[in-house]
Amino acid sequence: MAPHSKHLVISTSKEDWPARIEDMESPNLAQSLKSMLKTEEHHDGHHSVMISNSSFNRIVDLRTKYGLEHEGGFTSAYLFPDFKFIPIIGNDSDTQNRLVRAFLTRDKYPAPVVEGRRRSSPGLESIFPRTADVTNVIILICGHASRDKRCGIMGPLLKSEFHRLLNERTGGAGPRITGLWHPSRTSIALCSHIGGHQFAGNMIIYVPPRLRLGGGLRLFSKAHPLAGKGIWYGRVEPRHVEGIIEETIVKGNVIAELFRGGIGRNGDTLAL
């Protein structure tokens, strides 16, 4: 998987896309943003951005969901390792240019550094309303069948196995303590090509920054060892899923034989 300091994951409500996601029908946020990032204004050879499509559902009714109106259509996306959900991204070029400046190339347009991380530009919330912190564990599994049939076969199998095992763990009970992991606090999606078809099944696990280890009251719990990080696994098979849930998600351990790399809270590349 190619090193990157940002990963934008676009919600499309689809489980497969053209071999090149830039060739998907319009409106195509991936194509627009990739084009912008190649321009002299935004290009930065030291700041790589990975853009993926995902099967996460698009919000289709802003009025019902947020009580808002938006002309011209919109798209939603997740941003890592910022761990932000941006539900309303207009399909117009001006809004998308602001998105690039505010989130994807912010090192070129510096904002104040707070707690060791760059904060977004002033007025960002008004430009992208309802932007929220991601608090669920996010599991992205490559299922890009039109790009490579191996991913197209393995991706849905892994997604189904994660759902099955997490549902077994849920047992009908919801989370009781804020900040502690619970199976219901896991969101799973297929995504487009993330590199290395020969390593299928490929997946990324994004662990939210505030996640803590379970097993007791939050006051006495410990920070999750992988909080704020993304862990990349390859050659994952359904037989590995239970171990990934228990070791990586529950306990915060990296499984060395599956590990292909990772991304830290500040966009740094992780290694064992």
JSON list of C-alpha atoms in Angstrom, two decimals, residues 81-239:
[
{"chain": "A", "resi": 81, "resn": "PRO", "atom": "CA", "xyz": [-6.39, 10.22, 10.12]},
{"chain": "A", "resi": 82, "resn": "ASP", "atom": "CA", "xyz": [-8.41, 13.34, 10.99]},
{"chain": "A", "resi": 83, "resn": "PHE", "atom": "CA", "xyz": [-11.29, 10.99, 11.89]},
{"chain": "A", "resi": 84, "resn": "LYS", "atom": "CA", "xyz": [-13.91, 13.37, 10.52]},
{"chain": "A", "resi": 85, "resn": "PHE", "atom": "CA", "xyz": [-17.20, 12.69, 8.77]},
{"chain": "A", "resi": 86, "resn": "ILE", "atom": "CA", "xyz": [-18.10, 15.42, 6.27]},
{"chain": "A", "resi": 87, "resn": "PRO", "atom": "CA", "xyz": [-21.75, 14.78, 5.38]},
{"chain": "A", "resi": 88, "resn": "ILE", "atom": "CA", "xyz": [-22.35, 17.65, 2.97]},
{"chain": "A", "resi": 89, "resn": "ILE", "atom": "CA", "xyz": [-19.83, 18.29, 0.17]},
{"chain": "A", "resi": 90, "resn": "GLY", "atom": "CA", "xyz": [-21.40, 20.25, -2.67]},
{"chain": "A", "resi": 91, "resn": "ASN", "atom": "CA", "xyz": [-20.88, 19.01, -6.21]},
{"chain": "A", "resi": 92, "resn": "ASP", "atom": "CA", "xyz": [-19.75, 22.47, -7.36]},
{"chain": "A", "resi": 93, "resn": "SER", "atom": "CA", "xyz": [-16.07, 23.18, -8.02]},
{"chain": "A", "resi": 94, "resn": "ASP", "atom": "CA", "xyz": [-15.87, 26.09, -5.55]},
{"chain": "A", "resi": 95, "resn": "THR", "atom": "CA", "xyz": [-16.94, 23.91, -2.61]},
{"chain": "A", "resi": 96, "resn": "GLN", "atom": "CA", "xyz": [-14.62, 21.11, -3.67]},
{"chain": "A", "resi": 97, "resn": "ASN", "atom": "CA", "xyz": [-11.71, 23.55, -3.96]},
{"chain": "A", "resi": 98, "resn": "ARG", "atom": "CA", "xyz": [-12.42, 24.68, -0.38]},
{"chain": "A", "resi": 99, "resn": "LEU", "atom": "CA", "xyz": [-12.47, 21.05, 0.70]},
{"chain": "A", "resi": 100, "resn": "VAL", "atom": "CA", "xyz": [-9.00, 20.50, -0.78]},
{"chain": "A", "resi": 101, "resn": "ARG", "atom": "CA", "xyz": [-7.63, 23.62, 0.91]},
{"chain": "A", "resi": 102, "resn": "ALA", "atom": "CA", "xyz": [-9.27, 22.98, 4.26]},
{"chain": "A", "resi": 103, "resn": "PHE", "atom": "CA", "xyz": [-8.68, 19.25, 4.65]},
{"chain": "A", "resi": 104, "resn": "LEU", "atom": "CA", "xyz": [-6.39, 17.68, 2.04]},
{"chain": "A", "resi": 105, "resn": "THR", "atom": "CA", "xyz": [-3.55, 20.18, 1.64]},
{"chain": "A", "resi": 106, "resn": "ARG", "atom": "CA", "xyz": [-3.75, 22.14, 4.86]},
{"chain": "A", "resi": 107, "resn": "ASP", "atom": "CA", "xyz": [0.04, 22.03, 5.30]},
{"chain": "A", "resi": 108, "resn": "LYS", "atom": "CA", "xyz": [0.26, 24.33, 2.28]},
{"chain": "A", "resi": 109, "resn": "TYR", "atom": "CA", "xyz": [-2.23, 26.72, 3.89]},
{"chain": "A", "resi": 110, "resn": "PRO", "atom": "CA", "xyz": [-1.12, 26.51, 7.53]},
{"chain": "A", "resi": 111, "resn": "ALA", "atom": "CA", "xyz": [-3.53, 26.92, 10.40]},
{"chain": "A", "resi": 112, "resn": "PRO", "atom": "CA", "xyz": [-2.48, 27.23, 14.05]},
{"chain": "A", "resi": 113, "resn": "VAL", "atom": "CA", "xyz": [-0.97, 24.13, 15.65]},
{"chain": "A", "resi": 114, "resn": "VAL", "atom": "CA", "xyz": [-2.92, 23.01, 18.71]},
{"chain": "A", "resi": 115, "resn": "GLU", "atom": "CA", "xyz": [-2.04, 19.92, 20.76]},
{"chain": "A", "resi": 116, "resn": "GLY", "atom": "CA", "xyz": [0.57, 18.95, 18.18]},
{"chain": "A", "resi": 117, "resn": "ARG", "atom": "CA", "xyz": [-1.88, 18.90, 15.26]},
{"chain": "A", "resi": 118, "resn": "ARG", "atom": "CA", "xyz": [-2.89, 21.47, 12.69]},
{"chain": "A", "resi": 119, "resn": "ARG", "atom": "CA", "xyz": [-6.43, 22.65, 13.17]},
{"chain": "A", "resi": 120, "resn": "SER", "atom": "CA", "xyz": [-8.70, 23.49, 10.26]},
{"chain": "A", "resi": 121, "resn": "SER", "atom": "CA", "xyz": [-9.09, 26.97, 8.87]},
{"chain": "A", "resi": 122, "resn": "PRO", "atom": "CA", "xyz": [-11.33, 29.49, 10.65]},
{"chain": "A", "resi": 123, "resn": "GLY", "atom": "CA", "xyz": [-14.94, 29.29, 9.50]},
{"chain": "A", "resi": 124, "resn": "LEU", "atom": "CA", "xyz": [-14.62, 25.68, 8.37]},
{"chain": "A", "resi": 125, "resn": "GLU", "atom": "CA", "xyz": [-17.76, 24.55, 10.19]},
{"chain": "A", "resi": 126, "resn": "SER", "atom": "CA", "xyz": [-19.85, 27.08, 8.29]},
{"chain": "A", "resi": 127, "resn": "ILE", "atom": "CA", "xyz": [-18.45, 25.92, 4.95]},
{"chain": "A", "resi": 128, "resn": "PHE", "atom": "CA", "xyz": [-18.99, 22.22, 5.73]},
{"chain": "A", "resi": 129, "resn": "PRO", "atom": "CA", "xyz": [-21.97, 22.05, 8.09]},
{"chain": "A", "resi": 130, "resn": "ARG", "atom": "CA", "xyz": [-22.51, 19.09, 10.39]},
{"chain": "A", "resi": 131, "resn": "THR", "atom": "CA", "xyz": [-18.89, 17.90, 10.12]},
{"chain": "A", "resi": 132, "resn": "ALA", "atom": "CA", "xyz": [-18.48, 15.45, 13.01]},
{"chain": "A", "resi": 133, "resn": "ASP", "atom": "CA", "xyz": [-15.87, 13.35, 14.78]},
{"chain": "A", "resi": 134, "resn": "VAL", "atom": "CA", "xyz": [-15.75, 9.68, 13.81]},
{"chain": "A", "resi": 135, "resn": "THR", "atom": "CA", "xyz": [-16.28, 7.63, 16.99]},
{"chain": "A", "resi": 136, "resn": "ASN", "atom": "CA", "xyz": [-16.85, 4.17, 15.48]},
{"chain": "A", "resi": 137, "resn": "VAL", "atom": "CA", "xyz": [-14.12, 1.75, 14.49]},
{"chain": "A", "resi": 138, "resn": "ILE", "atom": "CA", "xyz": [-14.09, 1.89, 10.68]},
{"chain": "A", "resi": 139, "resn": "ILE", "atom": "CA", "xyz": [-13.23, -1.25, 8.70]},
{"chain": "A", "resi": 140, "resn": "LEU", "atom": "CA", "xyz": [-12.56, -0.80, 4.97]},
{"chain": "A", "resi": 141, "resn": "ILE", "atom": "CA", "xyz": [-12.19, -3.94, 2.85]},
{"chain": "A", "resi": 142, "resn": "CYS", "atom": "CA", "xyz": [-11.11, -3.80, -0.79]},
{"chain": "A", "resi": 143, "resn": "GLY", "atom": "CA", "xyz": [-13.90, -5.28, -2.91]},
{"chain": "A", "resi": 144, "resn": "HIS", "atom": "CA", "xyz": [-13.03, -3.60, -6.22]},
{"chain": "A", "resi": 145, "resn": "ALA", "atom": "CA", "xyz": [-14.11, -6.45, -8.52]},
{"chain": "A", "resi": 146, "resn": "SER", "atom": "CA", "xyz": [-13.82, -4.50, -11.77]},
{"chain": "A", "resi": 147, "resn": "ARG", "atom": "CA", "xyz": [-10.17, -3.74, -10.89]},
{"chain": "A", "resi": 148, "resn": "ASP", "atom": "CA", "xyz": [-9.22, -7.25, -9.77]},
{"chain": "A", "resi": 149, "resn": "LYS", "atom": "CA", "xyz": [-11.43, -10.32, -9.37]},
{"chain": "A", "resi": 150, "resn": "ARG", "atom": "CA", "xyz": [-9.46, -11.55, -6.34]},
{"chain": "A", "resi": 151, "resn": "CYS", "atom": "CA", "xyz": [-10.56, -8.50, -4.37]},
{"chain": "A", "resi": 152, "resn": "GLY", "atom": "CA", "xyz": [-14.05, -8.84, -5.82]},
{"chain": "A", "resi": 153, "resn": "ILE", "atom": "CA", "xyz": [-14.31, -12.36, -4.42]},
{"chain": "A", "resi": 154, "resn": "MET", "atom": "CA", "xyz": [-12.54, -11.95, -1.09]},
{"chain": "A", "resi": 155, "resn": "GLY", "atom": "CA", "xyz": [-13.92, -8.53, -0.14]},
{"chain": "A", "resi": 156, "resn": "PRO", "atom": "CA", "xyz": [-17.61, -9.50, 0.20]},
{"chain": "A", "resi": 157, "resn": "LEU", "atom": "CA", "xyz": [-16.65, -12.74, 2.00]},
{"chain": "A", "resi": 158, "resn": "LEU", "atom": "CA", "xyz": [-14.67, -10.80, 4.61]},
{"chain": "A", "resi": 159, "resn": "LYS", "atom": "CA", "xyz": [-17.38, -8.16, 5.01]},
{"chain": "A", "resi": 160, "resn": "SER", "atom": "CA", "xyz": [-19.98, -10.87, 5.60]},
{"chain": "A", "resi": 161, "resn": "GLU", "atom": "CA", "xyz": [-17.78, -12.65, 8.16]},
{"chain": "A", "resi": 162, "resn": "PHE", "atom": "CA", "xyz": [-17.11, -9.44, 10.08]},
{"chain": "A", "resi": 163, "resn": "HIS", "atom": "CA", "xyz": [-20.85, -8.73, 10.21]},
{"chain": "A", "resi": 164, "resn": "ARG", "atom": "CA", "xyz": [-21.62, -12.28, 11.35]},
{"chain": "A", "resi": 165, "resn": "LEU", "atom": "CA", "xyz": [-19.08, -12.36, 14.15]},
{"chain": "A", "resi": 166, "resn": "LEU", "atom": "CA", "xyz": [-19.81, -8.83, 15.36]},
{"chain": "A", "resi": 167, "resn": "ASN", "atom": "CA", "xyz": [-23.54, -9.56, 15.44]},
{"chain": "A", "resi": 168, "resn": "GLU", "atom": "CA", "xyz": [-22.82, -12.67, 17.54]},
{"chain": "A", "resi": 169, "resn": "ARG", "atom": "CA", "xyz": [-20.85, -10.52, 19.99]},
{"chain": "A", "resi": 170, "resn": "THR", "atom": "CA", "xyz": [-23.54, -7.84, 20.18]},
{"chain": "A", "resi": 171, "resn": "GLY", "atom": "CA", "xyz": [-26.12, -10.18, 21.67]},
{"chain": "A", "resi": 172, "resn": "GLY", "atom": "CA", "xyz": [-28.78, -7.50, 21.29]},
{"chain": "A", "resi": 173, "resn": "ALA", "atom": "CA", "xyz": [-27.20, -5.20, 23.89]},
{"chain": "A", "resi": 174, "resn": "GLY", "atom": "CA", "xyz": [-26.01, -1.71, 23.05]},
{"chain": "A", "resi": 175, "resn": "PRO", "atom": "CA", "xyz": [-22.95, 0.11, 24.39]},
{"chain": "A", "resi": 176, "resn": "ARG", "atom": "CA", "xyz": [-23.28, 1.32, 27.96]},
{"chain": "A", "resi": 177, "resn": "ILE", "atom": "CA", "xyz": [-20.10, 3.30, 28.60]},
{"chain": "A", "resi": 178, "resn": "THR", "atom": "CA", "xyz": [-19.06, 6.18, 26.36]},
{"chain": "A", "resi": 179, "resn": "GLY", "atom": "CA", "xyz": [-15.61, 5.68, 24.87]},
{"chain": "A", "resi": 180, "resn": "LEU", "atom": "CA", "xyz": [-15.41, 1.90, 25.34]},
{"chain": "A", "resi": 181, "resn": "TRP", "atom": "CA", "xyz": [-15.59, -0.33, 22.28]},
{"chain": "A", "resi": 182, "resn": "HIS", "atom": "CA", "xyz": [-18.70, -2.36, 21.60]},
{"chain": "A", "resi": 183, "resn": "PRO", "atom": "CA", "xyz": [-19.47, -4.42, 18.45]},
{"chain": "A", "resi": 184, "resn": "SER", "atom": "CA", "xyz": [-22.26, -1.96, 17.60]},
{"chain": "A", "resi": 185, "resn": "ARG", "atom": "CA", "xyz": [-19.60, 0.77, 17.38]},
{"chain": "A", "resi": 186, "resn": "THR", "atom": "CA", "xyz": [-18.06, -0.76, 14.26]},
{"chain": "A", "resi": 187, "resn": "SER", "atom": "CA", "xyz": [-18.83, 0.37, 10.70]},
{"chain": "A", "resi": 188, "resn": "ILE", "atom": "CA", "xyz": [-17.80, -1.87, 7.79]},
{"chain": "A", "resi": 189, "resn": "ALA", "atom": "CA", "xyz": [-17.68, -1.06, 4.08]},
{"chain": "A", "resi": 190, "resn": "LEU", "atom": "CA", "xyz": [-16.20, -2.32, 0.85]},
{"chain": "A", "resi": 191, "resn": "CYS", "atom": "CA", "xyz": [-13.86, 0.15, -0.81]},
{"chain": "A", "resi": 192, "resn": "SER", "atom": "CA", "xyz": [-12.10, 0.70, -4.10]},
{"chain": "A", "resi": 193, "resn": "HIS", "atom": "CA", "xyz": [-8.49, -0.26, -4.86]},
{"chain": "A", "resi": 194, "resn": "ILE", "atom": "CA", "xyz": [-6.08, 0.38, -1.98]},
{"chain": "A", "resi": 195, "resn": "GLY", "atom": "CA", "xyz": [-3.05, -1.28, -3.57]},
{"chain": "A", "resi": 196, "resn": "GLY", "atom": "CA", "xyz": [-1.50, -4.72, -3.92]},
{"chain": "A", "resi": 197, "resn": "HIS", "atom": "CA", "xyz": [-4.09, -7.08, -5.41]},
{"chain": "A", "resi": 198, "resn": "GLN", "atom": "CA", "xyz": [-1.67, -9.96, -4.79]},
{"chain": "A", "resi": 199, "resn": "PHE", "atom": "CA", "xyz": [-2.27, -9.36, -1.08]},
{"chain": "A", "resi": 200, "resn": "ALA", "atom": "CA", "xyz": [-6.07, -9.86, -1.29]},
{"chain": "A", "resi": 201, "resn": "GLY", "atom": "CA", "xyz": [-7.92, -9.63, 0.99]},
{"chain": "A", "resi": 202, "resn": "ASN", "atom": "CA", "xyz": [-6.75, -6.14, 1.73]},
{"chain": "A", "resi": 203, "resn": "MET", "atom": "CA", "xyz": [-8.23, -4.07, 4.51]},
{"chain": "A", "resi": 204, "resn": "ILE", "atom": "CA", "xyz": [-7.71, -1.01, 6.70]},
{"chain": "A", "resi": 205, "resn": "ILE", "atom": "CA", "xyz": [-8.88, -0.66, 10.30]},
{"chain": "A", "resi": 206, "resn": "TYR", "atom": "CA", "xyz": [-9.24, 2.93, 11.54]},
{"chain": "A", "resi": 207, "resn": "VAL", "atom": "CA", "xyz": [-9.40, 3.13, 15.34]},
{"chain": "A", "resi": 208, "resn": "PRO", "atom": "CA", "xyz": [-10.97, 6.38, 16.64]},
{"chain": "A", "resi": 209, "resn": "PRO", "atom": "CA", "xyz": [-8.71, 8.61, 18.77]},
{"chain": "A", "resi": 210, "resn": "ARG", "atom": "CA", "xyz": [-10.85, 8.51, 21.91]},
{"chain": "A", "resi": 211, "resn": "LEU", "atom": "CA", "xyz": [-11.39, 4.76, 21.98]},
{"chain": "A", "resi": 212, "resn": "ARG", "atom": "CA", "xyz": [-10.44, 3.11, 25.26]},
{"chain": "A", "resi": 213, "resn": "LEU", "atom": "CA", "xyz": [-9.92, -0.50, 26.25]},
{"chain": "A", "resi": 214, "resn": "GLY", "atom": "CA", "xyz": [-13.03, -2.12, 27.72]},
{"chain": "A", "resi": 215, "resn": "GLY", "atom": "CA", "xyz": [-13.45, -4.24, 30.80]},
{"chain": "A", "resi": 216, "resn": "GLY", "atom": "CA", "xyz": [-14.42, -1.68, 33.39]},
{"chain": "A", "resi": 217, "resn": "LEU", "atom": "CA", "xyz": [-15.56, 1.81, 34.20]},
{"chain": "A", "resi": 218, "resn": "ARG", "atom": "CA", "xyz": [-14.24, 4.48, 31.84]},
{"chain": "A", "resi": 219, "resn": "LEU", "atom": "CA", "xyz": [-12.51, 6.22, 34.75]},
{"chain": "A", "resi": 220, "resn": "PHE", "atom": "CA", "xyz": [-10.25, 3.19, 35.19]},
{"chain": "A", "resi": 221, "resn": "SER", "atom": "CA", "xyz": [-9.93, 2.16, 31.54]},
{"chain": "A", "resi": 222, "resn": "LYS", "atom": "CA", "xyz": [-6.80, 2.69, 29.47]},
{"chain": "A", "resi": 223, "resn": "ALA", "atom": "CA", "xyz": [-6.38, 4.38, 26.12]},
{"chain": "A", "resi": 224, "resn": "HIS", "atom": "CA", "xyz": [-6.58, 1.92, 23.24]},
{"chain": "A", "resi": 225, "resn": "PRO", "atom": "CA", "xyz": [-3.00, 1.27, 22.00]},
{"chain": "A", "resi": 226, "resn": "LEU", "atom": "CA", "xyz": [-4.07, 1.89, 18.38]},
{"chain": "A", "resi": 227, "resn": "ALA", "atom": "CA", "xyz": [-6.30, 4.92, 19.04]},
{"chain": "A", "resi": 228, "resn": "GLY", "atom": "CA", "xyz": [-6.03, 7.47, 16.24]},
{"chain": "A", "resi": 229, "resn": "LYS", "atom": "CA", "xyz": [-4.25, 5.05, 13.90]},
{"chain": "A", "resi": 230, "resn": "GLY", "atom": "CA", "xyz": [-5.03, 3.15, 10.73]},
{"chain": "A", "resi": 231, "resn": "ILE", "atom": "CA", "xyz": [-3.75, -0.44, 10.44]},
{"chain": "A", "resi": 232, "resn": "TRP", "atom": "CA", "xyz": [-3.35, -2.01, 6.99]},
{"chain": "A", "resi": 233, "resn": "TYR", "atom": "CA", "xyz": [-3.68, -5.78, 6.70]},
{"chain": "A", "resi": 234, "resn": "GLY", "atom": "CA", "xyz": [-3.16, -8.03, 3.69]},
{"chain": "A", "resi": 235, "resn": "ARG", "atom": "CA", "xyz": [-3.74, -11.65, 2.71]},
{"chain": "A", "resi": 236, "resn": "VAL", "atom": "CA", "xyz": [-6.68, -11.69, 5.12]},
{"chain": "A", "resi": 237, "resn": "GLU", "atom": "CA", "xyz": [-9.00, -14.67, 4.89]},
{"chain": "A", "resi": 238, "resn": "PRO", "atom": "CA", "xyz": [-12.32, -15.33, 6.64]},
{"chain": "A", "resi": 239, "resn": "ARG", "atom": "CA", "xyz": [-10.49, -17.59, 9.12]}
]
